[in-house]
Short mmCIF file of C-alpha atoms and ligand atoms in Angstrom, two decimals:
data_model
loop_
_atom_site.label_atom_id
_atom_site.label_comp_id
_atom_site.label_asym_id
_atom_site.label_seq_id
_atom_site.Cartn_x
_atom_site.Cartn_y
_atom_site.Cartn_z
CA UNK Q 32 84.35 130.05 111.62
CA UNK Q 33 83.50 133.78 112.29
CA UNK Q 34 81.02 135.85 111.25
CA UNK Q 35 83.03 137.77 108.38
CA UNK Q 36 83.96 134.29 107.03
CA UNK Q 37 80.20 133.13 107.03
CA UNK Q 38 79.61 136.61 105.00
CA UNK Q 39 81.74 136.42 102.12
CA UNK Q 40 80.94 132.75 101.57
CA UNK Q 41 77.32 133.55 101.02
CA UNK Q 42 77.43 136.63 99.38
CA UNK Q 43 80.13 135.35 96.73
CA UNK Q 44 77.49 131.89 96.41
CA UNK Q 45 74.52 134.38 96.02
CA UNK Q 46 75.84 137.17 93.78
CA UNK Q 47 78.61 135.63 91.91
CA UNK Q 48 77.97 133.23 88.74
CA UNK Q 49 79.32 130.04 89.71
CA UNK Q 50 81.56 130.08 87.01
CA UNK Q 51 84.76 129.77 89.59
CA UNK Q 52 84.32 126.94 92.00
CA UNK Q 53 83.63 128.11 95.61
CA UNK Q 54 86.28 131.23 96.80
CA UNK Q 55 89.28 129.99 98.90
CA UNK Q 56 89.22 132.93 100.81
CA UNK Q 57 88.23 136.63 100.65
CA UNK Q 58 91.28 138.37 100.08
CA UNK Q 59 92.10 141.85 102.05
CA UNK Q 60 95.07 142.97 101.53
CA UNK Q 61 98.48 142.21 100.07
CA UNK Q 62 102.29 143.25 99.83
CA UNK Q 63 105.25 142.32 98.35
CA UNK Q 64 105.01 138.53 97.89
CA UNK Q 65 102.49 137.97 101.17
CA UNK Q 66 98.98 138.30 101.33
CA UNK Q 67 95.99 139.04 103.95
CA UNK Q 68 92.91 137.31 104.19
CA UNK Q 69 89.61 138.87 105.85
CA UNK Q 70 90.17 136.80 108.82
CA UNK Q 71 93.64 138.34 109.19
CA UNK Q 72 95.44 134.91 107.95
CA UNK Q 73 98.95 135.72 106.15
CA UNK Q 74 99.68 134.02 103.03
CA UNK Q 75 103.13 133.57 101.05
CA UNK Q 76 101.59 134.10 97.44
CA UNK Q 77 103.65 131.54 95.45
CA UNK Q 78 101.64 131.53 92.52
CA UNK Q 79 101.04 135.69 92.06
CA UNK Q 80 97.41 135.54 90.73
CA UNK Q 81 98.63 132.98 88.22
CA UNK Q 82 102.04 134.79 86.91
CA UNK Q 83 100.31 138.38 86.76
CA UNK Q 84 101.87 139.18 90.06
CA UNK Q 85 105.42 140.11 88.69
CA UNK Q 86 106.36 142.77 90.90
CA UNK Q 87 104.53 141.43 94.01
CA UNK Q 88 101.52 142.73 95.65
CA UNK Q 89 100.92 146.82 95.65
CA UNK Q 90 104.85 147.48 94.66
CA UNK Q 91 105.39 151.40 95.21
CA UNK Q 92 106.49 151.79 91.30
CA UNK Q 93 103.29 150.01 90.74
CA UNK Q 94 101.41 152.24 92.69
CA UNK Q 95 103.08 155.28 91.95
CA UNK Q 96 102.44 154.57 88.76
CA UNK Q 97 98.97 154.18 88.81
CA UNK Q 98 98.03 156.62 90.83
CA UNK Q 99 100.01 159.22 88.90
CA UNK Q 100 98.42 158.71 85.93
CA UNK Q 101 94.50 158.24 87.29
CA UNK Q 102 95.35 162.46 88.39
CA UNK Q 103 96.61 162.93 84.85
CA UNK Q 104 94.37 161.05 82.31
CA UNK Q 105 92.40 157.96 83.10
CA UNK Q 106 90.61 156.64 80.04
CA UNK Q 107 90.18 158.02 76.04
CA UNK Q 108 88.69 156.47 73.11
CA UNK Q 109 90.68 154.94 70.80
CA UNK Q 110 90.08 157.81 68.10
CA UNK Q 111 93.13 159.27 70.26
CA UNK Q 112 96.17 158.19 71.23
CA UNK Q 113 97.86 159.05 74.19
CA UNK Q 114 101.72 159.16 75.17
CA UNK Q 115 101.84 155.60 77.70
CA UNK Q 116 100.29 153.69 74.71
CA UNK Q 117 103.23 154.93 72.15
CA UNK Q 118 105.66 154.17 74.93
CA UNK Q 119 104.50 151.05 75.89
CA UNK Q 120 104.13 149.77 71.87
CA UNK Q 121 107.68 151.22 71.14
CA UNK Q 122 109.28 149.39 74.56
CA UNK Q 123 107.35 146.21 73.79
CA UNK Q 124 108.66 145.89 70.23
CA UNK Q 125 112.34 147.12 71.19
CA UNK Q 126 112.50 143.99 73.55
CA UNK Q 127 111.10 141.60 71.21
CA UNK Q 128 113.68 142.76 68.74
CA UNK Q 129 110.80 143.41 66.53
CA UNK Q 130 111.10 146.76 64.94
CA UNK Q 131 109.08 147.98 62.37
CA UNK Q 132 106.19 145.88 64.18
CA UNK Q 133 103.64 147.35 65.47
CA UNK Q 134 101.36 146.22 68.68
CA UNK Q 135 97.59 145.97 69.37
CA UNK Q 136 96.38 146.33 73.12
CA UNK Q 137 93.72 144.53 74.34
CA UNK Q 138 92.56 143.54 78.31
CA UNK Q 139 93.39 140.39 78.51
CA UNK Q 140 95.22 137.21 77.13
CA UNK Q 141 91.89 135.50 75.47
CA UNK Q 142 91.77 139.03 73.80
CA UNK Q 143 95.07 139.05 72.44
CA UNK Q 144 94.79 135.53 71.19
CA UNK Q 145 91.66 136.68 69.59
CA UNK Q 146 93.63 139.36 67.72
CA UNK Q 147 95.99 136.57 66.81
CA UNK Q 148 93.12 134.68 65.05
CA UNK Q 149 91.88 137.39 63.65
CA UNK Q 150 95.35 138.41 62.36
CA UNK Q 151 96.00 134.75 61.25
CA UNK Q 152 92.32 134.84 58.91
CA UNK Q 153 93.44 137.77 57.10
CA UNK Q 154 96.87 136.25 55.95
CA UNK Q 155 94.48 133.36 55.08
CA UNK Q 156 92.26 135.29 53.12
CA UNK Q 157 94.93 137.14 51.78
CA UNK Q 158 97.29 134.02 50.87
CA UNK Q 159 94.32 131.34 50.06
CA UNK Q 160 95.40 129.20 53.27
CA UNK Q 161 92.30 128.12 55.60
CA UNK Q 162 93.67 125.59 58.37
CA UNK Q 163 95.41 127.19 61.57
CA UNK Q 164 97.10 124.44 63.53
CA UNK Q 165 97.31 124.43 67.52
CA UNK Q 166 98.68 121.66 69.61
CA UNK Q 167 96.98 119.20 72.53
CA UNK Q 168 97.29 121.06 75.47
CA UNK Q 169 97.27 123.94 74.46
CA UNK Q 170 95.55 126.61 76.57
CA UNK Q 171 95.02 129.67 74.77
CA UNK Q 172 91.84 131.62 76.66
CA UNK Q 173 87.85 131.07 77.05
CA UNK Q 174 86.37 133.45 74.79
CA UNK Q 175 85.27 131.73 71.12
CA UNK Q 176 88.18 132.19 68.85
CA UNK Q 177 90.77 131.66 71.98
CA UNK Q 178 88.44 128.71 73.14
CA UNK Q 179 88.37 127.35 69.44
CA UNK Q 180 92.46 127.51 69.65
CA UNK Q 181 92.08 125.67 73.48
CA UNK Q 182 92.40 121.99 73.46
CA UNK Q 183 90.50 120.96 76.70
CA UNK Q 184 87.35 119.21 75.93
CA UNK Q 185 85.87 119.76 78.84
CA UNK Q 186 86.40 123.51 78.09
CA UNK Q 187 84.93 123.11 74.09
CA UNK Q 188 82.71 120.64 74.34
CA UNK Q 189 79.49 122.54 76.09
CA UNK Q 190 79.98 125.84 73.82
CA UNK Q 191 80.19 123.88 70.19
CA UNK Q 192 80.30 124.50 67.46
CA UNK Q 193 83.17 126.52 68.13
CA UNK Q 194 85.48 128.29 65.21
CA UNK Q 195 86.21 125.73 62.46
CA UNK Q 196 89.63 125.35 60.69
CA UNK Q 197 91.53 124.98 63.85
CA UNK Q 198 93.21 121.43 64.05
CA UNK Q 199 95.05 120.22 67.24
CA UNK Q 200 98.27 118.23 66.85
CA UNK Q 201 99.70 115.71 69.09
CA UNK Q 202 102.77 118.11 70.77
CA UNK Q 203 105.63 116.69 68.46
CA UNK Q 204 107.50 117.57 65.60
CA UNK Q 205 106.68 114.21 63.75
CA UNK Q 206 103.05 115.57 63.46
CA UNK Q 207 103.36 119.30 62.90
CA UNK Q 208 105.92 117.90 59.64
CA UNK Q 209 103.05 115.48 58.97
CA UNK Q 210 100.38 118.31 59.25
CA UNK Q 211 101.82 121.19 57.53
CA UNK Q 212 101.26 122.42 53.61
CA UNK Q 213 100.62 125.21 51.99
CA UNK Q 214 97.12 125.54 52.96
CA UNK Q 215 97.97 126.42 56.58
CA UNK Q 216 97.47 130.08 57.82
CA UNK Q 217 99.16 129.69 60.69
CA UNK Q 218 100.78 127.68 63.76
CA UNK Q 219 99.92 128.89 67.60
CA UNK Q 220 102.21 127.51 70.13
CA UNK Q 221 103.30 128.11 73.80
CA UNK Q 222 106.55 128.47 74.98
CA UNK Q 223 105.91 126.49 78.05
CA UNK Q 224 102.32 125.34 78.33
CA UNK Q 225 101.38 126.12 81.69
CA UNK Q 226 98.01 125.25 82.12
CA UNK Q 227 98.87 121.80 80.64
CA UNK Q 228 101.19 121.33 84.13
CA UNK Q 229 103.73 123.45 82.93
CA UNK Q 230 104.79 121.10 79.94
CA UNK Q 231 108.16 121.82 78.14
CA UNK Q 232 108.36 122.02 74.53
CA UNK Q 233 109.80 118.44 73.31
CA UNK Q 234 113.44 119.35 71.81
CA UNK Q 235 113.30 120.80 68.24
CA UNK Q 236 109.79 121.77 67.95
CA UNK Q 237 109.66 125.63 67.96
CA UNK Q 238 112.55 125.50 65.40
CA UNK Q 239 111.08 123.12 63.24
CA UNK Q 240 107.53 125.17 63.96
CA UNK Q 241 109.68 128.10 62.61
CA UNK Q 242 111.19 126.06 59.77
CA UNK Q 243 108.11 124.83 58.39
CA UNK Q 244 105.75 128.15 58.85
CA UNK Q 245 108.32 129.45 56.61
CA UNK Q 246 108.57 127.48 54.09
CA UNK Q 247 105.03 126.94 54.06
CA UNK Q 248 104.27 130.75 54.20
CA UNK Q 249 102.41 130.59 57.71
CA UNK Q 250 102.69 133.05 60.29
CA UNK Q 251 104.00 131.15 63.31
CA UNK Q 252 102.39 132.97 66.29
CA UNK Q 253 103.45 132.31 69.99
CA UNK Q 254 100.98 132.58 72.70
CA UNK Q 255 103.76 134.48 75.28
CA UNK Q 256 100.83 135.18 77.75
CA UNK Q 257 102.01 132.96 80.92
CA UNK Q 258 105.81 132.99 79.42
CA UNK Q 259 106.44 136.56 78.83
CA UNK Q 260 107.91 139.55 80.35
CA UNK Q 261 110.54 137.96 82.32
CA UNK Q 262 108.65 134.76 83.98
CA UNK Q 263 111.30 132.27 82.29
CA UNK Q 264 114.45 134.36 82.74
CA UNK Q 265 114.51 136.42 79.37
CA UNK Q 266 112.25 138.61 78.33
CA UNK Q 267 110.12 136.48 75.81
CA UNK Q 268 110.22 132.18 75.91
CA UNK Q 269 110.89 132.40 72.09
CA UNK Q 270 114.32 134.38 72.81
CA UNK Q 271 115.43 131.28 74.80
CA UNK Q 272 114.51 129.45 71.70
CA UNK Q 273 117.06 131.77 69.48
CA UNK Q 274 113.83 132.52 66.70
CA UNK Q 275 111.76 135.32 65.82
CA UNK Q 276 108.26 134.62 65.43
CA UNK Q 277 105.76 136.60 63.56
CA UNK Q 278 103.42 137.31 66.73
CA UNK Q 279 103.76 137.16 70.12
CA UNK Q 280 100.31 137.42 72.47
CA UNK Q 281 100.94 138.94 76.11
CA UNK Q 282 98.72 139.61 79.47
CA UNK Q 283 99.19 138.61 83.09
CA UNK Q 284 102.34 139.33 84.02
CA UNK Q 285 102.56 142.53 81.33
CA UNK Q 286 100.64 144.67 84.10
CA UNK Q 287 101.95 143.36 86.99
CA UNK Q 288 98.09 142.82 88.34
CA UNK Q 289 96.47 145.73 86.29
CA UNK Q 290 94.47 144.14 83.25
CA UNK Q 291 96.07 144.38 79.86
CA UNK Q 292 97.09 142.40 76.85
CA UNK Q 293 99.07 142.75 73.53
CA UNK Q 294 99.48 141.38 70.31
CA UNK Q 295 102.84 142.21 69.12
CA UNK Q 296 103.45 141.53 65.44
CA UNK Q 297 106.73 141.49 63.85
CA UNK Q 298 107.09 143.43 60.13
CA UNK Q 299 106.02 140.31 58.71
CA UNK Q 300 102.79 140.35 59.39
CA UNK Q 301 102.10 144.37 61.24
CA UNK Q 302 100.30 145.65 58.28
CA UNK Q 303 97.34 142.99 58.35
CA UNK Q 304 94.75 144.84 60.19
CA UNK Q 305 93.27 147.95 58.48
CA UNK Q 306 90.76 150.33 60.24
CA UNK Q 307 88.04 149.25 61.26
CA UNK Q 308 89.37 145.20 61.12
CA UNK Q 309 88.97 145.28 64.80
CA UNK Q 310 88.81 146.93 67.85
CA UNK Q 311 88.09 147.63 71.64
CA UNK Q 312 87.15 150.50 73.85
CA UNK Q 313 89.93 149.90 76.72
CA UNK Q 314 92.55 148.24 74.60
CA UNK Q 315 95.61 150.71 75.54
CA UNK Q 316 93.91 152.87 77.88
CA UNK Q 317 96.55 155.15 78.76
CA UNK Q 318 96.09 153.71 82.61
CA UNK Q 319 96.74 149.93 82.00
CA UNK Q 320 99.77 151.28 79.89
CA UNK Q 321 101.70 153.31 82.07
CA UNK Q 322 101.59 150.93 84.77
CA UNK Q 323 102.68 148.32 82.24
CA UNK Q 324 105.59 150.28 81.03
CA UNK Q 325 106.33 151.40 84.76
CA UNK Q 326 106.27 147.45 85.45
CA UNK Q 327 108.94 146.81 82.18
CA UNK Q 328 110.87 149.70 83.77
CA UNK Q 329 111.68 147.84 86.97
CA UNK Q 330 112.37 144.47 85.72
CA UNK Q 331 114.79 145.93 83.33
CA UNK Q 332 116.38 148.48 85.49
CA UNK Q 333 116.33 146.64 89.20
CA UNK Q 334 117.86 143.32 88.37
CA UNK Q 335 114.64 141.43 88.34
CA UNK Q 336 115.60 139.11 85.17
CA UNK Q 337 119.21 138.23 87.26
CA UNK Q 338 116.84 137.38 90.18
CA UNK Q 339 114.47 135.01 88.26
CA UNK Q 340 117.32 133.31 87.29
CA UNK Q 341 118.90 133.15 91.19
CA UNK Q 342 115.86 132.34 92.70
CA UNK Q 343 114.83 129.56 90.19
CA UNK Q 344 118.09 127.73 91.28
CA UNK Q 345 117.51 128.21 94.48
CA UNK Q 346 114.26 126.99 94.34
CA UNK Q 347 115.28 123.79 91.81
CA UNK Q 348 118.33 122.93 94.46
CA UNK Q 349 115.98 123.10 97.54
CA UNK Q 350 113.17 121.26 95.88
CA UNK Q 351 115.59 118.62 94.97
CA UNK Q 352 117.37 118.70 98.40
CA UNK Q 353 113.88 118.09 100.09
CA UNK Q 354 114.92 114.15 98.19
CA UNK Q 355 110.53 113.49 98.58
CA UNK Q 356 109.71 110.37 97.36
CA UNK Q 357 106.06 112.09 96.54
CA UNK Q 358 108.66 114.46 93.71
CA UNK Q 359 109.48 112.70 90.63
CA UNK Q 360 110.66 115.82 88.55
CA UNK Q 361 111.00 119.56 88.17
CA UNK Q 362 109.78 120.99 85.04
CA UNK Q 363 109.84 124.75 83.48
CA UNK Q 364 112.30 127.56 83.78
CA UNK Q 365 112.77 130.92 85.52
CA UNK Q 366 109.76 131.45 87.66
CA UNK Q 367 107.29 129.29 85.96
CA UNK Q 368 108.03 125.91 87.60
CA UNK Q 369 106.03 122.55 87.69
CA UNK Q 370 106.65 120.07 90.50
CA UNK Q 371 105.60 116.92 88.83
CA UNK Q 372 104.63 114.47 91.75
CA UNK Q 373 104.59 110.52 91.85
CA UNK Q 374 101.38 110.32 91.97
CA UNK Q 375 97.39 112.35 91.31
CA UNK Q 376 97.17 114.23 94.77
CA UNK Q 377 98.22 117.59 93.17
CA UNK Q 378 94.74 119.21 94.29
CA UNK Q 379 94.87 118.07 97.89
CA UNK Q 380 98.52 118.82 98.21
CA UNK Q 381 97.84 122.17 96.99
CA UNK Q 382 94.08 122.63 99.70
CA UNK Q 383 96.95 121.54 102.66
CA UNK Q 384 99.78 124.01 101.30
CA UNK Q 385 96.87 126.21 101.62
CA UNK Q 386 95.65 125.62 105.06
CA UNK Q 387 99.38 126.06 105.96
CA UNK Q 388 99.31 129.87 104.50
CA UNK Q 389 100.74 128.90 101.06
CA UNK Q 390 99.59 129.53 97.57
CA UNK Q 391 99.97 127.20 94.78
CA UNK Q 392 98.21 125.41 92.46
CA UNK Q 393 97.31 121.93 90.44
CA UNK Q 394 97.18 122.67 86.78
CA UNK Q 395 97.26 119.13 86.34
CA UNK Q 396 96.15 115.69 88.93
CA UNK Q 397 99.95 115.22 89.34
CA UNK Q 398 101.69 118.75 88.95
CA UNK Q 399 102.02 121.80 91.50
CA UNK Q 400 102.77 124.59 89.70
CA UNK Q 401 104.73 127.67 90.97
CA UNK Q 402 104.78 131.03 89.71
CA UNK Q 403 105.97 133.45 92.34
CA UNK Q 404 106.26 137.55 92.02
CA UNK Q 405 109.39 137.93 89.65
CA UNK Q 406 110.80 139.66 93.39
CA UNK Q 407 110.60 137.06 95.02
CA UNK Q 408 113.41 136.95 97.83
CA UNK Q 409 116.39 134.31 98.94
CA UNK Q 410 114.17 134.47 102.78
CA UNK Q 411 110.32 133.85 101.01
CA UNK Q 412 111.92 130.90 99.06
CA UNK Q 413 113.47 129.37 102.05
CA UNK Q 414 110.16 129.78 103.56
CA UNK Q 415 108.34 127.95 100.40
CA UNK Q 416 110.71 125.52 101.36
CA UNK Q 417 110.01 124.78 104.50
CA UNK Q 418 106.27 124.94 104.65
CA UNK Q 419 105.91 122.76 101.25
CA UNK Q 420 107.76 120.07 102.71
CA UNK Q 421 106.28 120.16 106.11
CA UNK Q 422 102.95 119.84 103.65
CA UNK Q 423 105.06 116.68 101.26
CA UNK Q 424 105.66 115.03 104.71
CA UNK Q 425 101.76 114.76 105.43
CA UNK Q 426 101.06 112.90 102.12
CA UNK Q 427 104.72 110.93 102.47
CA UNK Q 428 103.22 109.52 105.90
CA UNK Q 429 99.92 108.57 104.62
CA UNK Q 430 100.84 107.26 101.45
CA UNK Q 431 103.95 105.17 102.55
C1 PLP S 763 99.00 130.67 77.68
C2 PLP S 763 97.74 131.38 78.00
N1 PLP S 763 97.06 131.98 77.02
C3 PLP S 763 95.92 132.66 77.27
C4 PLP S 763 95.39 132.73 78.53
C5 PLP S 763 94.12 133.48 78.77
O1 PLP S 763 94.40 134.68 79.42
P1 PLP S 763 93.25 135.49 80.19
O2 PLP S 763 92.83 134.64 81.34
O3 PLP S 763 93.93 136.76 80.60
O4 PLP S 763 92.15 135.73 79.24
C6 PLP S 763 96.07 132.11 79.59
C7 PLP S 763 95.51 132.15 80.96
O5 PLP S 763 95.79 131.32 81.78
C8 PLP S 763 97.27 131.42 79.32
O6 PLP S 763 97.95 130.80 80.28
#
């Protein structure tokens, strides 16, 4: 180990809370779909920062972007507006079909989702309803109200008491019938939930989650923060689905690796908040929102949706062709995938993929999960390939 190494391990043990466990490396550098560590060490990034990455590391339009606007106008309050925030808002609601919506900004995912409970209390309040109903899983950010709407006890259980009036179901549509009345404000659900190990939806649930918010008068709200903006193929999970929600919550891959979040509420629910019912200082700050409109730009000008869908194939028919005893299944769509293995060595298959100059990671003891840039070419996904195998083979050897 060199000296640099020695540094950063230190320092980041010294100065940093140890929130995170212990850094992997200290990252340098990165581009397009590879990255640099301080040693020098290359990296295929095949989980971009954890789906924020859509465009890849430092893309030029990304960059441009950025740059641009930090020589035009870097940061206001929110008593002004400014022309990136009105594009981004009106682009966002065009391509969730949800005109006559209207959009909050916030910096992160656990800050949209805290919009989203905030949003969901005043239908409550307004229509008498107190329960809110998430599922077991469900992953939905750290902060109180998003941790309150997080299954995990691990995660809940040293911060209690934690928001009340949130109720997690078992993920079927047996309990959300048995569970839903007219008492209940609303339903948050994920597309895909990622951080569970990338778990599909069992069939039928987000349309009966639809059915039943509307009968019952519930705002069904979809937490679209790992799913959206092209990750699964279309631009929203709940498109694939063929339903309009009320609210969608966005981050990660919305900036392409520049912080921001958004509640986006369809016209059944965009009138809720009044001034003063909440707010934030960078929410929309005209910088996070140009480079997220730039990043919306390129996906839907430069073919990036058609190449989420060729490169998931790719990926699925390679995967499969590998024929590893240590892969049961593939799970997910588009560029959010989950390779469930036979058996609980998910961390240590992801430390050796590692080692071997490949990110991924184990959102769950027996899943791998893979989110790569939405750019992601036919020659890095030959490479996954080859290096995750040569990685499989390892574990095949000492576990046969
Ligand atoms: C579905 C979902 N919701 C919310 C969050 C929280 O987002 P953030 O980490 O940006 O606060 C995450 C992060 O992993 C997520 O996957």
């Amino acid at each position: 180990m060199n000296n640099v190494e020695v540094g950063w391990q230190d320092r980041s043990e010294q100065v940093l809370t140890h929130a995170f466990g212990s850094p992997l490396a200290q990252m340098e550098r990165g581009q397009g779909c590879y990255l640099w560590d301080s040693s020098g060490k290359r990296y295929l990034d095949f989980l971009g920062g954890i789906a924020v990455n859509s465009l890849g590391h430092c893309h030029p339009a990304f960059v441009t972007a950025l740059t641009e606007q930090a020589g035009r106008l870097d940061h206001v309050s929110n008593y002004f507006v400014t022309r990136p925030q009105l594009d981004l808002a009106e682009k966002l609601l065009e391509l969730a079909g949800a005109e006559q919506g209207a959009v909050f900004f916030s910096n992160s995912g656990t800050e949209a989702n805290e919009a989203a409970l905030k949003l969901a209390r005043l239908h409550g309040k307004e229509t008498g309803k107190s329960r809110i109903l998430a599922f077991k899983g469900a992953f939905h950010g750290r902060t109180f109200g998003a941790l309150s709407l997080t299954s995990k006890e691990i995660f809940r259980e040293p911060f209690e008491p934690l928001v009340p009036g949130i109720e997690h179901l078992d993920l079927s549509v047996a309990a959300l019938e048995q569970a839903m009345g007219p008492d209940v404000a609303a339903v948050f659900l994920e597309p895909i939930l990622g951080e569970a190990g990338v778990l599909e939806l069992p069939d039928g649930l987000i349309l009966a989650a639809r059915e039943l918010t509307q009968k019952h008068g519930a705002l069904l709200i979809l937490d679209e923060v790992q799913t959206g903006v092209g990750r699964l193929g279309s631009w929203f999970g709940f498109q694939r689905a063929g339903i309009k929600p009320d609210a969608i919550t966005l981050a990660k891959g919305l900036g392409g690796g520049f912080p921001i979040g958004a509640l986006v509420t369809f016209p059944s629910c965009a009138k809720l908040f009044y001034p003063g019912s909440h707010g934030t200082t960078f929410g929309g700050n005209p910088l996070a929102a140009r480079v997220a409109l730039r990043v919306l730009e390129v996906i839907e000008h430069e073919g990036v949706m058609e190449n989420v869908a060729a490169q998931s194939k790719r990926l699925r028919l390679g995967l499969e062709a590998l024929g590893s005893p240590l892969i049961n299944s593939l799970r997910g769509e588009g560029l959010l995938l989950g390779i469930e293995l036979a058996q609980p060595i998910a961390a240590q298959v992801s430390q050796a993929a590692f080692g071997s100059g490949l990110i991924v990671n184990a959102p769950a003891p027996n899943v791998i999960r893979l989110a790569p840039p939405l750019i992601v070419g036919r020659q890095q996904v030959a490479e996954f390939l080859e290096v995750f195998a040569a990685v499989l083979s390892q574990f095949e050897t000492q576990t046969s």
